[in-house]
Short mmCIF file of C-alpha atoms and ligand atoms in Angstrom, two decimals:
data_model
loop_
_atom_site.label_atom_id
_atom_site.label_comp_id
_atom_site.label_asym_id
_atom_site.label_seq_id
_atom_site.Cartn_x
_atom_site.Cartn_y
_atom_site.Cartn_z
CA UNK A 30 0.00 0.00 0.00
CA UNK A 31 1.65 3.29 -1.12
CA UNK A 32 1.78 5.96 1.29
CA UNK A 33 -0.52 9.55 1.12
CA UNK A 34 2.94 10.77 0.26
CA UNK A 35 3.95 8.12 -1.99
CA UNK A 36 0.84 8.74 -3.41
CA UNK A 37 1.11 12.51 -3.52
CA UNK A 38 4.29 12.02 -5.77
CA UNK A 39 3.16 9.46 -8.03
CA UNK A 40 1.94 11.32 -10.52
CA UNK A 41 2.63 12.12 -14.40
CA UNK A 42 5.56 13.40 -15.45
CA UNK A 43 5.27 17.14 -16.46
CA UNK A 44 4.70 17.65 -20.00
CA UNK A 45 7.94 19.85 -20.59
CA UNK A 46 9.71 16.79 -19.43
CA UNK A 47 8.58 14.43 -21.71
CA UNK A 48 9.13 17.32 -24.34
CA UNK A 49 12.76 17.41 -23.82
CA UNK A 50 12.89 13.98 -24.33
CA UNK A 51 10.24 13.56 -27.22
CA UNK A 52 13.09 16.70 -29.21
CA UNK A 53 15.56 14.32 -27.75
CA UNK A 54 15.05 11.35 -29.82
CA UNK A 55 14.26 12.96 -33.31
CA UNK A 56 16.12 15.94 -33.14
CA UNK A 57 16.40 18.42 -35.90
CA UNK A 58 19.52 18.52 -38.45
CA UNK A 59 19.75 20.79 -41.09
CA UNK A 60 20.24 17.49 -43.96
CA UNK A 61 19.89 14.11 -42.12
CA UNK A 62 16.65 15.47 -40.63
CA UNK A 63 15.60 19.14 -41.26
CA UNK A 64 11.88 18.38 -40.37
CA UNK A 65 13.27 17.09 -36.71
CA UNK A 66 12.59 18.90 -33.42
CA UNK A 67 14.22 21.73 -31.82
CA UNK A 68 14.89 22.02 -28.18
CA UNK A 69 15.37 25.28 -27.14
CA UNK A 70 13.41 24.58 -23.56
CA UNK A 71 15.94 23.04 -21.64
CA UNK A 72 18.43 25.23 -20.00
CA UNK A 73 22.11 23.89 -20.76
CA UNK A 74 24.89 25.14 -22.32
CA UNK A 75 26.42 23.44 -25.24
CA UNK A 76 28.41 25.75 -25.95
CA UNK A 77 31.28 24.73 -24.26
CA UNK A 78 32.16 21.51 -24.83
CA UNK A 79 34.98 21.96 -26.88
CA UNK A 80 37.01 23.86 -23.58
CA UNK A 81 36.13 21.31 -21.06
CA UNK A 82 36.95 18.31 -23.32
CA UNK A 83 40.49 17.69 -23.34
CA UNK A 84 40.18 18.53 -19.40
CA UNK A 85 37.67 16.29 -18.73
CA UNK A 86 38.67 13.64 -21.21
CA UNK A 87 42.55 13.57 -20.59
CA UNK A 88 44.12 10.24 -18.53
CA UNK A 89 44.00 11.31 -14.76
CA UNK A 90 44.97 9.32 -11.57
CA UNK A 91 42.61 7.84 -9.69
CA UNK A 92 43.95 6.67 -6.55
CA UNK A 93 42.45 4.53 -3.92
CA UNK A 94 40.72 6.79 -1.63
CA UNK A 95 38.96 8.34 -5.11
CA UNK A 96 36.50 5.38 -4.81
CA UNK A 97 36.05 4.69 -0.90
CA UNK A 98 33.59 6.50 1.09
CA UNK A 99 34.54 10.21 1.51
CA UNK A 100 32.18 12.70 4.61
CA UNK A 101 28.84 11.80 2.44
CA UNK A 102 28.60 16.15 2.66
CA UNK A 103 31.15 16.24 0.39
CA UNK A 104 35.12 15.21 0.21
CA UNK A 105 37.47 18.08 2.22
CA UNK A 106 39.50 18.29 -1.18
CA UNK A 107 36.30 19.77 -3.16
CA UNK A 108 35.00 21.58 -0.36
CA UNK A 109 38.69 22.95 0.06
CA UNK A 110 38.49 23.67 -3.93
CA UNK A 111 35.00 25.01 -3.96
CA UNK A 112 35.49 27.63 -1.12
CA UNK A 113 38.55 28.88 -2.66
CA UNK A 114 36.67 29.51 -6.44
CA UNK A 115 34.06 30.86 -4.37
CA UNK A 116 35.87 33.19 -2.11
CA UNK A 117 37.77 34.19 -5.12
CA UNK A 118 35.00 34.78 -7.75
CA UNK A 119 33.24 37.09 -5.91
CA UNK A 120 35.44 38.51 -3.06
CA UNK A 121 34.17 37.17 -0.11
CA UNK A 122 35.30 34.16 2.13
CA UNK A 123 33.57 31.49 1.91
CA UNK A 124 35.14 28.71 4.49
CA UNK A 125 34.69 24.78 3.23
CA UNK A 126 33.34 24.48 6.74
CA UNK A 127 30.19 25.65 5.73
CA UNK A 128 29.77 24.06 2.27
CA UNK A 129 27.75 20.99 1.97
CA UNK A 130 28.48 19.36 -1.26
CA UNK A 131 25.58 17.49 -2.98
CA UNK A 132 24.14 15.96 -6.04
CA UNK A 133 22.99 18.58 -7.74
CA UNK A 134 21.52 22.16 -6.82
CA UNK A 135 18.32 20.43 -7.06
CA UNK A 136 19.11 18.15 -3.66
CA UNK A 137 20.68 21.93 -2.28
CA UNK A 138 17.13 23.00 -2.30
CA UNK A 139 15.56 20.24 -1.20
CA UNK A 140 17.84 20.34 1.57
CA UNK A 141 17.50 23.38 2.97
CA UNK A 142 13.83 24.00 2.67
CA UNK A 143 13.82 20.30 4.62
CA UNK A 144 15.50 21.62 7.33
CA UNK A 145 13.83 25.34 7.51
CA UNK A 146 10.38 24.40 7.21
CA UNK A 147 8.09 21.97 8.96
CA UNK A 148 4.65 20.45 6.89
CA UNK A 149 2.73 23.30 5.72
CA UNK A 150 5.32 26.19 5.85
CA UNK A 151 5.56 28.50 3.59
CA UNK A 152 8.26 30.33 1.46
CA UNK A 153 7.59 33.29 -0.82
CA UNK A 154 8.79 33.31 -3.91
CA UNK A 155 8.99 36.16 -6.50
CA UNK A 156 6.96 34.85 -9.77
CA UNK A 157 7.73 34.30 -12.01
CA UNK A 158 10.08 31.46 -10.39
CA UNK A 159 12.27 28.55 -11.36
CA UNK A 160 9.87 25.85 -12.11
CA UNK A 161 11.51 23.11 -10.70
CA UNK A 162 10.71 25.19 -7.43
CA UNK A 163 7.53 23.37 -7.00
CA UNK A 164 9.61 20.54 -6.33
CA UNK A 165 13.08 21.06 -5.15
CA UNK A 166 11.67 23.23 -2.37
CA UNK A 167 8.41 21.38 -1.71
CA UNK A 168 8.27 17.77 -2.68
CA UNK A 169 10.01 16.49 0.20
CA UNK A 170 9.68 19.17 3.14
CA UNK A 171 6.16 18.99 2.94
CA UNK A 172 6.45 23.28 3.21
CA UNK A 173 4.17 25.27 0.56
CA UNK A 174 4.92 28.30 -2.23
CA UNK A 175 3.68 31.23 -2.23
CA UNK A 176 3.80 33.05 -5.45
CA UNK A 177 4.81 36.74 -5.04
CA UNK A 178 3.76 37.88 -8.97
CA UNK A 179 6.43 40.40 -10.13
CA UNK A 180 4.88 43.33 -12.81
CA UNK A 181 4.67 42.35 -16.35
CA UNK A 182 4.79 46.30 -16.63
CA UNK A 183 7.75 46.63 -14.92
CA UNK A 184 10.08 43.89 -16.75
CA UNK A 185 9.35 41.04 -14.07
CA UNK A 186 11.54 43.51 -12.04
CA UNK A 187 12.29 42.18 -8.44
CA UNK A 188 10.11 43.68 -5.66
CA UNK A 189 10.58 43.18 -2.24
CA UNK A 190 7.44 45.64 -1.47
CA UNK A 191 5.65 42.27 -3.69
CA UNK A 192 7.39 39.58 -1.53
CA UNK A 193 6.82 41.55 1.89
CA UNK A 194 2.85 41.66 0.90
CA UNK A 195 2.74 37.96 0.01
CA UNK A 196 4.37 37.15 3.10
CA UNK A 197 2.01 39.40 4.79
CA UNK A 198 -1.07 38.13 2.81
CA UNK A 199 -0.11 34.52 3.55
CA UNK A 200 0.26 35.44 7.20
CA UNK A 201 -3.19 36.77 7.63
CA UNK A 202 -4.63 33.70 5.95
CA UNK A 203 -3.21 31.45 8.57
CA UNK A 204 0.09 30.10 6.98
CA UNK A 205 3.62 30.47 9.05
CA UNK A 206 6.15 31.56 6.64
CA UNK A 207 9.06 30.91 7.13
CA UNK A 208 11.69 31.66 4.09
CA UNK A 209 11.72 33.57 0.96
CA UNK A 210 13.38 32.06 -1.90
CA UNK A 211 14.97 33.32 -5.28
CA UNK A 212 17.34 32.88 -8.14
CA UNK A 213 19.91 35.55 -8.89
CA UNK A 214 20.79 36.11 -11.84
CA UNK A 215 17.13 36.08 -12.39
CA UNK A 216 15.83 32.16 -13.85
CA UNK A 217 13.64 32.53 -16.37
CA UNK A 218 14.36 36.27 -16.50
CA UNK A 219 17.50 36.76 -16.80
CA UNK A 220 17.99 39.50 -14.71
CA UNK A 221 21.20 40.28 -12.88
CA UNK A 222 19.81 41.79 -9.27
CA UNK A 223 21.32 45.46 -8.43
CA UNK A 224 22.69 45.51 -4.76
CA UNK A 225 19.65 47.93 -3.43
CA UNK A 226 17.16 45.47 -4.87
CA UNK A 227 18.92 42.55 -3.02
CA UNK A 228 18.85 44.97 0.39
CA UNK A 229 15.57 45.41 -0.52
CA UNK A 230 14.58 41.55 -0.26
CA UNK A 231 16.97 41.09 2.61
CA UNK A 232 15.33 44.30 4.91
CA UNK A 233 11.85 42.71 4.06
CA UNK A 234 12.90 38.92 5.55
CA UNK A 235 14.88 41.34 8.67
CA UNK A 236 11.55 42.83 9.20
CA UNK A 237 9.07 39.12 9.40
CA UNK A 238 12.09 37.37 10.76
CA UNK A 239 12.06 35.10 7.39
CA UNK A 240 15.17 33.04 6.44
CA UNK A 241 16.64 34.16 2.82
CA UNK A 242 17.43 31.15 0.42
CA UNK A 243 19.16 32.18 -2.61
CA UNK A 244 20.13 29.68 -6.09
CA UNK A 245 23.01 31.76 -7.54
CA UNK A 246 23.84 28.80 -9.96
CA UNK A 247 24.10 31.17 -12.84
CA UNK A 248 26.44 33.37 -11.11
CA UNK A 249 29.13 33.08 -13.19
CA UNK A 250 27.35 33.08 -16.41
CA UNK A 251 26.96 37.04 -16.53
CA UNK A 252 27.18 38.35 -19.87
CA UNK A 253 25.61 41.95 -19.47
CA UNK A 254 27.06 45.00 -18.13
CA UNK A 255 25.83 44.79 -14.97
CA UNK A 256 27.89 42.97 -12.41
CA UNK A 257 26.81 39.62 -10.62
CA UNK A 258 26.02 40.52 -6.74
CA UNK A 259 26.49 37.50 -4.13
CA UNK A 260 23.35 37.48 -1.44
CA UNK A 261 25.99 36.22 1.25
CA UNK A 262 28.52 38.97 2.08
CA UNK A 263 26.57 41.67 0.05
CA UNK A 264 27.18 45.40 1.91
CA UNK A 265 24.82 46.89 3.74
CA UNK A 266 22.73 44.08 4.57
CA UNK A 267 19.39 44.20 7.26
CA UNK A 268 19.81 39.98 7.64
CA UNK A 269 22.67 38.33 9.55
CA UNK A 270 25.05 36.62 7.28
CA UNK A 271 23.20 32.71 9.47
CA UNK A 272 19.90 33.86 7.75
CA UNK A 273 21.00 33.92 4.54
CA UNK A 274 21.83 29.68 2.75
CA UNK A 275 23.06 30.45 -1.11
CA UNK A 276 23.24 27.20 -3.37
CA UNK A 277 25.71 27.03 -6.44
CA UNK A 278 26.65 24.49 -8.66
CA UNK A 279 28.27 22.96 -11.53
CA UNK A 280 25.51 22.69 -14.57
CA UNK A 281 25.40 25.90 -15.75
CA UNK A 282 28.60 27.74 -14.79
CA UNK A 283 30.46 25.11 -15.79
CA UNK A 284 28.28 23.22 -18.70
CA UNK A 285 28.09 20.24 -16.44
CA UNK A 286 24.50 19.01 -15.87
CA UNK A 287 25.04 15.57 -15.99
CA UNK A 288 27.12 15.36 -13.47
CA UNK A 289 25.17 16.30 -11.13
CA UNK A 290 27.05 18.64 -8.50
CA UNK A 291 25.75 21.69 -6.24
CA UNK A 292 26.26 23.38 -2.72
CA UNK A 293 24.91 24.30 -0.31
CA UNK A 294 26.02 27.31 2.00
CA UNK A 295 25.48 28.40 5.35
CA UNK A 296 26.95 29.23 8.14
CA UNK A 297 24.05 28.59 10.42
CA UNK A 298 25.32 25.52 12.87
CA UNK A 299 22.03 23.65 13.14
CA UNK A 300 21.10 23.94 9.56
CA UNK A 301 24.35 22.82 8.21
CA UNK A 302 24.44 19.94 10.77
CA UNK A 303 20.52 19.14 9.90
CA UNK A 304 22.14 19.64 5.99
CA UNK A 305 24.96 17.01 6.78
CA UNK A 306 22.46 14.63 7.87
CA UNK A 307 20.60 14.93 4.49
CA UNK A 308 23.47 15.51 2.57
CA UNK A 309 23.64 11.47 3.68
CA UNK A 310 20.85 10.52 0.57
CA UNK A 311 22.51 12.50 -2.07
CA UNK A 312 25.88 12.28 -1.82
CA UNK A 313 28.00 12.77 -5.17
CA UNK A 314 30.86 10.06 -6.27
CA UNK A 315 34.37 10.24 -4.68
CA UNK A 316 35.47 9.59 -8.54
CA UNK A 317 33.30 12.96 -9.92
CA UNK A 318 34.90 15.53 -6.84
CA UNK A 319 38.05 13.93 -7.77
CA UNK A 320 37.05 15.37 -11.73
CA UNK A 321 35.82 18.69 -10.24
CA UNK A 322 39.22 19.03 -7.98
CA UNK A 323 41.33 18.40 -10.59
CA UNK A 324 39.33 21.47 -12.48
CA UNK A 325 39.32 23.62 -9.90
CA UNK A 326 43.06 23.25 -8.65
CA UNK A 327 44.01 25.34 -11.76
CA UNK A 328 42.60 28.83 -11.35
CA UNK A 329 44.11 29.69 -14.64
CA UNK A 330 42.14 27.31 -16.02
CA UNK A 331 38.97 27.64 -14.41
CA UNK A 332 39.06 31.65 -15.27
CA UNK A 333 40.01 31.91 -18.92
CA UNK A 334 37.24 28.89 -19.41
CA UNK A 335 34.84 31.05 -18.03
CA UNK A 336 35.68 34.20 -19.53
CA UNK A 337 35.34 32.34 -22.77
CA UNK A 338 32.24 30.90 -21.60
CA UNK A 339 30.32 34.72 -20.62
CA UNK A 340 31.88 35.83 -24.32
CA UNK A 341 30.13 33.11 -25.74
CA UNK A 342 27.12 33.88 -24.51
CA UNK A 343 26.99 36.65 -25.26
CA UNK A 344 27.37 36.25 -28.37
CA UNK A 345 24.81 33.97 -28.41
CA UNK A 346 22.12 36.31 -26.61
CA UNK A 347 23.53 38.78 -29.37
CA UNK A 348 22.52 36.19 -32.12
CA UNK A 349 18.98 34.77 -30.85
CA UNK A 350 17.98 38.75 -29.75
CA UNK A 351 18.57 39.84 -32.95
CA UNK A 352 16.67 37.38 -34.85
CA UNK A 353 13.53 37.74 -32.40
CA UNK A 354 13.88 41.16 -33.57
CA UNK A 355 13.82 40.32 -37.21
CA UNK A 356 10.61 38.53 -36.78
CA UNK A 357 9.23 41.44 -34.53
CA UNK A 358 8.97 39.33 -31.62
CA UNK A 359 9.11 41.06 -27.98
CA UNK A 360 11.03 39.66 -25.80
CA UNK A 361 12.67 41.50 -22.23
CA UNK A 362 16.83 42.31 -21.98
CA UNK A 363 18.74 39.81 -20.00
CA UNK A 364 22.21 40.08 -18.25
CA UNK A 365 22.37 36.70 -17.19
CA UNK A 366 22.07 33.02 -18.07
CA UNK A 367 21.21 30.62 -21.21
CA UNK A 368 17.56 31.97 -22.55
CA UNK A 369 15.37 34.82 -23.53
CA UNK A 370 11.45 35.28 -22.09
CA UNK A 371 9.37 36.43 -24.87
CA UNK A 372 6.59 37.59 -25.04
CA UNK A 373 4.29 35.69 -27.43
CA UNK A 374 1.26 37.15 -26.08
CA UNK A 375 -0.12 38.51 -29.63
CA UNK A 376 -0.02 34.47 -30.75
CA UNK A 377 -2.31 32.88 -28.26
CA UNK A 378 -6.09 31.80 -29.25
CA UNK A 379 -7.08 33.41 -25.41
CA UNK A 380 -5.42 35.22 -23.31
CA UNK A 381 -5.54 32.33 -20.65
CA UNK A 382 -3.27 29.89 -19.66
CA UNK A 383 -5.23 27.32 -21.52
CA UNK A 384 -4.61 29.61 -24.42
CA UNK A 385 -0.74 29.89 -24.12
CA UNK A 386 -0.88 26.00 -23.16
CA UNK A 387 -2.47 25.78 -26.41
CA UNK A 388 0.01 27.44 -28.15
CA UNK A 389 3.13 25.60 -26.65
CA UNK A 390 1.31 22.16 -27.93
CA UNK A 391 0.70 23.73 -31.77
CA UNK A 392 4.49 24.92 -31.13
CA UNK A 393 5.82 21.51 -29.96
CA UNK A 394 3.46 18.79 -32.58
CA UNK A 395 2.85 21.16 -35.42
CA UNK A 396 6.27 23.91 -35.35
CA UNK A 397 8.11 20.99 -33.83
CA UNK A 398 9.74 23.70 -31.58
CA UNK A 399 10.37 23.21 -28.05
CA UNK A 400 10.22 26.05 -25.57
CA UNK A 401 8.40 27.04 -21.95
CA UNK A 402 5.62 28.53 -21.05
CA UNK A 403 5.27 30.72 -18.11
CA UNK A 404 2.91 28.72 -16.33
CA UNK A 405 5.86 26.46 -16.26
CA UNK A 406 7.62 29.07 -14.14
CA UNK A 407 4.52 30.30 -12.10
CA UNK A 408 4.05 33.26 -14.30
CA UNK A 409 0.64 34.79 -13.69
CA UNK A 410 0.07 36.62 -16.93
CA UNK A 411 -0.11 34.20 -19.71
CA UNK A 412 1.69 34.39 -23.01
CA UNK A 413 5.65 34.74 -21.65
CA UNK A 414 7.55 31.40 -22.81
CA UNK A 415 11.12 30.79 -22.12
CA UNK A 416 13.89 30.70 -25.35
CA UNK A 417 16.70 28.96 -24.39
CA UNK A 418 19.71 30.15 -27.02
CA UNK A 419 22.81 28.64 -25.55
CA UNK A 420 22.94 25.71 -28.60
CA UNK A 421 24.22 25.44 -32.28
CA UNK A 422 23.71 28.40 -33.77
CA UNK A 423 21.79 27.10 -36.51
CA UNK A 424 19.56 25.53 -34.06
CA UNK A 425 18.39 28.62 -32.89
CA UNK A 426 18.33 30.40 -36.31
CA UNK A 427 16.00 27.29 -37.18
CA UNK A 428 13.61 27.53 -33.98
CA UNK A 429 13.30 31.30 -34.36
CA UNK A 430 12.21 30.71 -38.47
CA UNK A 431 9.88 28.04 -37.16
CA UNK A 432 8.56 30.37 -34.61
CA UNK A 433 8.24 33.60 -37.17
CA UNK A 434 6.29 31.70 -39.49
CA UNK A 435 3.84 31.35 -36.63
CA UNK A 436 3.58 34.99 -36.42
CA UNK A 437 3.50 35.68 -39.84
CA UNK A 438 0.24 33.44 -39.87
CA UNK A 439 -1.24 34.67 -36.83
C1 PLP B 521 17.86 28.10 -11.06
C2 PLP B 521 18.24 26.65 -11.19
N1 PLP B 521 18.52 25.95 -10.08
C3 PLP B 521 18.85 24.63 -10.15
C4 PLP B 521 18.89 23.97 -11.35
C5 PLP B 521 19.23 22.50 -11.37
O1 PLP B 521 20.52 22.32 -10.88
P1 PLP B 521 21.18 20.88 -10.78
O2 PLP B 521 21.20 20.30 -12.16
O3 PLP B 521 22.54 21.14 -10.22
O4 PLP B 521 20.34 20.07 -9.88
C6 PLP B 521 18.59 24.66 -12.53
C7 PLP B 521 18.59 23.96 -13.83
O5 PLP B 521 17.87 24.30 -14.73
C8 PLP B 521 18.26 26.03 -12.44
O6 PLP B 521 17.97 26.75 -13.52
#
């Protein structure tokens, strides 16, 4: 007999899954198979496979304590190597003390909403919000999201006057809240935060006595002027430094999904001895920190790869923009990250989010395009989808032809 929570979990897998994998198997190439499908939903970077190659793929040493069991929180030698990109990446210190290395940003989450929130808590989150939210930060604490809708007239712009009257709202209907959560840079914006809007957030969780969880995994993946600002360490800040747990990890920084690496931070002692604990069912392979040392041990390295990386996409943000623009299609500015949200309002048969999921299914079986709508991300105002541009080239050139023949119909 399966559990109510068993049960509660057991359902279908989203349809934007099985769309990644349906563009998967038959996917598009210009000769062999120009009728395929394009995937510009899913968020990783190919575009920088040819730099971590010969690093990744050259003979290396494994030695004997590479495969035995290692602190299940993480190995010292990557926590050692992690706090010293960290510290020196965005000039603060960051001590491998309080780093709790696990598989994947994804179990980060999970982690620390597990051990911040009992049943039925809530966290606010600024909508529209990384999808996978619904899950990382709920599907095993039990705790519950509030949406805090950001402005369509403002950009999606962060507002902490939002968040503070979602917390408040949620309050007064009975709910104990207990953390607000965000990306930054901005996921599915793109935004890169300024430092007052960041105070902003931070004097609002001062002022309810909320806990401030923060997925910077696209920190280093900055491409627009303005510069990337750390939540832990930032100047001026209303919170104290043990209310404020930052995750980071290797997918998107580093183009390294698959293998499945992220961190927690905090330098609260009971949550990063609750986090150990967890840490304990999603450990990552001696063999993979061994990988991620060897990476990290060469700054050199690590920074020109990443330079080359952030040029790259920009260029790539330069390339996908400016098509959107040939086809007249909206879409907001980004600083930050691997897509563009658009705004494909004019296209949808309602303005309801059966209308735009309507349009993403005549996208996906009849444009053979792949991309996400905003109800995906929580977005409250249908029509926004998600490009993500950090493929081939003539990928994108191909899904944004596919797409501007749909508006030339329309
Ligand atoms: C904001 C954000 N957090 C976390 C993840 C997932 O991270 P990981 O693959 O390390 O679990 C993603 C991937 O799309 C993401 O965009």
């Amino acid at each position: 007999m399966v559990s109510r929570r068993g049960t509660r979990m057991a359902g279908e897998p989203p349809a934007i899954a099985a769309a990644h994998f349906r563009c998967e198997a038959r996917p598009y190439h210009p000769e062999l198979d120009p009728g395929g499908y394009l995937n510009l939903g899913t968020a990783e970077n190919r575009l920088v496979w040819d730099l971590l190659e010969p690093r990744l793929t050259a003979p290396r040493k494994l030695g004997a304590a590479d495969v035995r069991y290692a602190p299940l929180y993480g190995g010292e030698g990557l926590r050692e190597a992690t706090a010293a990109f960290l510290s020196r990446t965005r000039g603060v210190s960051f001590a491998a003390e309080d780093l709790i290395v696990v598989s994947g940003v994804t179990a980060a989450l999970d982690i620390a909403a597990t051990a911040l929130c009992d049943p039925g808590e809530a966290i606010v989150v600024p909508a529209p919000y990384y999808g996978a939210f619904d899950v990382d930060l709920v599907g095993r604490s039990d705790a519950r999201l509030v949406p805090a809708p950001l402005a369509a007239a403002t950009g999606f712009r962060l507002s902490a006057v939002a968040i503070g009257r979602a917390a408040d709202e949620a309050r007064r209907a009975g709910l104990t809240v207990r953390a607000i959560a965000l990306t930054s840079p901005y996921n599915p914006v793109g935004h890169v935060y300024r430092a007052d809007e960041l105070r902003a957030v931070l004097e609002v969780a001062a002022e309810r006595d909320l806990d401030v969880v923060v997925d910077e995994i696209y920190a280093n993946s900055v491409f627009g002027p303005d510069p990337f600002m750390g939540m832990y360490g930032l100047p001026g800040a209303a919170l104290p430094p043990d209310r404020i747990h930052t995750v980071w990890g290797f997918a998107k920084d580093f183009g390294l999904p698959g293998l499945k690496v992220g961190v927690l931070h905090t330098v609260e002692p009971r949550l990063r001895a609750a986090a150990r604990e967890l840490a304990y069912f999603a450990p990552v392979s001696t063999d993979t920190q061994a990988l991620l040392c060897s990476l990290l041990a060469d700054p050199g390295w690590t920074d020109a790869f990443l330079a080359t990386s952030r040029r790259r996409l920009a260029a790539s943000y330069a390339h996908v923009t400016g098509l959107l623009m040939e086809h007249r299609i909206d879409h907001l500015p980004a600083g930050a990250g691997f897509s563009v949200w658009t705004d494909l309002r004019a296209l949808l048969p309602a303005a309801t989010h059966d209308g735009e999921a309507a349009l993403w299914r005549r996208l996906l079986t009849s444009a053979r395009l792949s991309i996400l709508p905003g109800d995906a991300f929580g977005c409250a105002e249908p029509g926004w989808f998600r490009i993500c541009h950090t493929v081939d080239p003539a990928i994108v050139a191909e899904g944004v032809r596919r797409l501007g023949s749909l508006v030339g119909r329309t």
